[in-house]
Amino acid sequence: MMRDYFTLDVTTGGRSKPQITVSFDGPSEQFMEQLGVDTGASPSLDSDRLDVSYRMHDDSMAIGTSGVFAVTDRVTGDFILECNADAGTIDSLVTAAREHDNSTTDGQYQFTLTINDREVLSCDRDLFLVYSTEGELLRQQSLIPSGVEL
């Protein structure tokens, strides 16, 4: 299962914007093929088409509860990646993004993807959707920029 090869790390401290890094440490050829690129090339992921989300497994965003972090292609709906993540870690990312971007309540963070220690994507994001166990959007736990219709 591809999900086993992903690890998620969140950095929320310091003066820089919060960062979420997903690292893939598995058979890169298979993952690169899934991304739709040749294994010799870097993925040409269009960051504007990516949706970053989290779906809770429990009814709490507390540390120690779990869920699934996912990145999907907004246009096709295809999963780019998914991995298990601690709900408390995700909650701290959203909170830090809001605190870092004190000019608005939207919040911003940086998303980075590495494949076998090689950075293949790094982009600033301001949309992060959190869903309940039933698949309902939890607006209070999400980062949704003003003007975005869902």
XYZ file of C-alpha atoms in Angstrom:
150
model
C 0.000 0.000 0.000
C 1.459 3.359 -1.061
C 0.202 5.123 2.067
C 2.816 3.261 4.130
C 5.646 5.034 2.304
C 4.547 8.547 3.273
C 5.484 10.491 6.386
C 4.091 13.845 7.382
C 5.947 16.521 9.304
C 4.512 19.848 10.454
C 6.620 22.811 11.545
C 4.705 25.617 13.239
C 7.282 27.569 15.255
C 9.462 30.498 14.416
C 8.883 33.538 12.275
C 8.421 31.702 9.004
C 5.019 30.535 7.885
C 3.938 27.089 9.068
C 5.043 24.235 6.866
C 3.695 20.800 6.144
C 6.105 18.408 4.482
C 5.130 15.045 3.072
C 8.035 12.722 2.358
C 7.794 9.650 0.159
C 10.392 6.967 0.892
C 9.399 4.112 -1.336
C 9.618 2.863 -4.913
C 9.895 6.227 -6.665
C 9.262 4.818 -10.136
C 5.807 3.641 -9.099
C 4.919 6.957 -7.453
C 6.304 9.008 -10.363
C 4.230 6.876 -12.726
C 1.172 7.571 -10.566
C 1.953 11.283 -10.895
C 1.995 10.808 -14.659
C 5.631 11.628 -15.390
C 8.674 9.763 -16.598
C 10.917 8.503 -13.826
C 13.841 10.603 -15.069
C 11.933 13.871 -14.839
C 10.573 15.909 -11.994
C 6.811 15.849 -11.595
C 5.052 18.753 -13.258
C 2.452 19.225 -10.568
C 0.403 22.375 -10.997
C 0.133 23.729 -7.454
C -2.935 25.782 -8.415
C -4.803 22.526 -9.105
C -3.986 20.879 -5.772
C -6.453 20.592 -2.916
C -5.048 19.754 0.506
C -7.412 18.179 3.018
C -7.771 16.121 6.171
C -10.534 13.688 7.055
C -11.018 12.838 10.717
C -11.366 9.248 11.923
C -12.590 10.404 15.337
C -14.862 13.269 16.341
C -11.983 15.220 17.882
C -9.012 17.229 16.672
C -7.040 16.330 19.812
C -3.498 14.996 19.852
C -3.560 11.229 19.613
C -6.634 10.996 17.392
C -6.125 10.071 13.786
C -7.259 10.800 10.282
C -6.112 10.898 6.687
C -4.216 13.771 5.087
C -4.770 13.906 1.319
C -3.713 15.893 -1.715
C -5.957 15.693 -4.760
C -6.102 17.184 -8.232
C -8.951 19.698 -8.115
C -9.736 19.282 -11.820
C -9.716 15.479 -12.163
C -10.445 14.501 -8.554
C -7.510 12.059 -8.662
C -5.627 11.393 -5.433
C -2.019 12.543 -5.610
C -1.204 11.131 -2.190
C -2.691 10.273 1.160
C -1.164 9.388 4.482
C -2.152 8.909 8.089
C -1.858 11.992 10.284
C -2.450 12.984 13.880
C -5.454 15.309 14.262
C -3.695 17.430 16.882
C -0.809 18.044 14.489
C -3.215 19.164 11.769
C -5.045 21.404 14.235
C -1.744 23.018 15.252
C -0.946 23.687 11.570
C -4.285 25.437 10.995
C -3.957 27.444 14.222
C -0.376 28.494 13.403
C -1.354 29.453 9.840
C -4.067 31.737 11.179
C -1.722 33.275 13.762
C 1.084 33.767 11.234
C -1.192 35.541 8.781
C -2.594 38.032 11.295
C -3.628 40.450 8.544
C -6.602 38.200 7.747
C -8.363 35.224 9.288
C -7.593 33.106 6.231
C -4.145 31.816 7.158
C -1.300 30.610 4.975
C 1.163 27.745 5.057
C 3.772 26.115 2.874
C 3.288 22.636 1.426
C 6.345 20.623 0.392
C 6.558 17.177 -1.216
C 9.780 15.205 -1.283
C 10.441 11.910 -3.027
C 13.354 9.968 -1.545
C 14.834 13.170 -0.061
C 14.450 15.141 -3.318
C 12.117 18.132 -3.168
C 9.701 17.929 -6.094
C 7.150 20.543 -5.055
C 7.061 23.456 -2.652
C 4.276 26.011 -2.750
C 2.399 28.462 -0.578
C -1.164 27.466 0.174
C -4.098 29.231 1.800
C -6.761 26.533 1.427
C -6.884 23.534 3.763
C -10.148 21.618 4.103
C -10.998 19.552 7.178
C -13.816 17.005 7.004
C -15.691 15.146 9.718
C -15.930 11.369 9.922
C -19.158 11.651 7.888
C -17.455 13.682 5.145
C -18.970 17.041 6.116
C -16.790 20.123 5.691
C -15.808 21.599 9.062
C -15.425 25.289 8.230
C -14.179 26.293 11.711
C -11.277 23.817 11.534
C -10.459 24.606 7.880
C -8.517 27.389 6.182
C -10.792 28.921 3.570
C -9.729 32.200 1.981
C -12.355 34.905 1.727
C -14.086 34.904 -1.636
C -13.766 31.132 -2.129
C -17.078 29.415 -2.802
C -17.320 25.736 -1.835
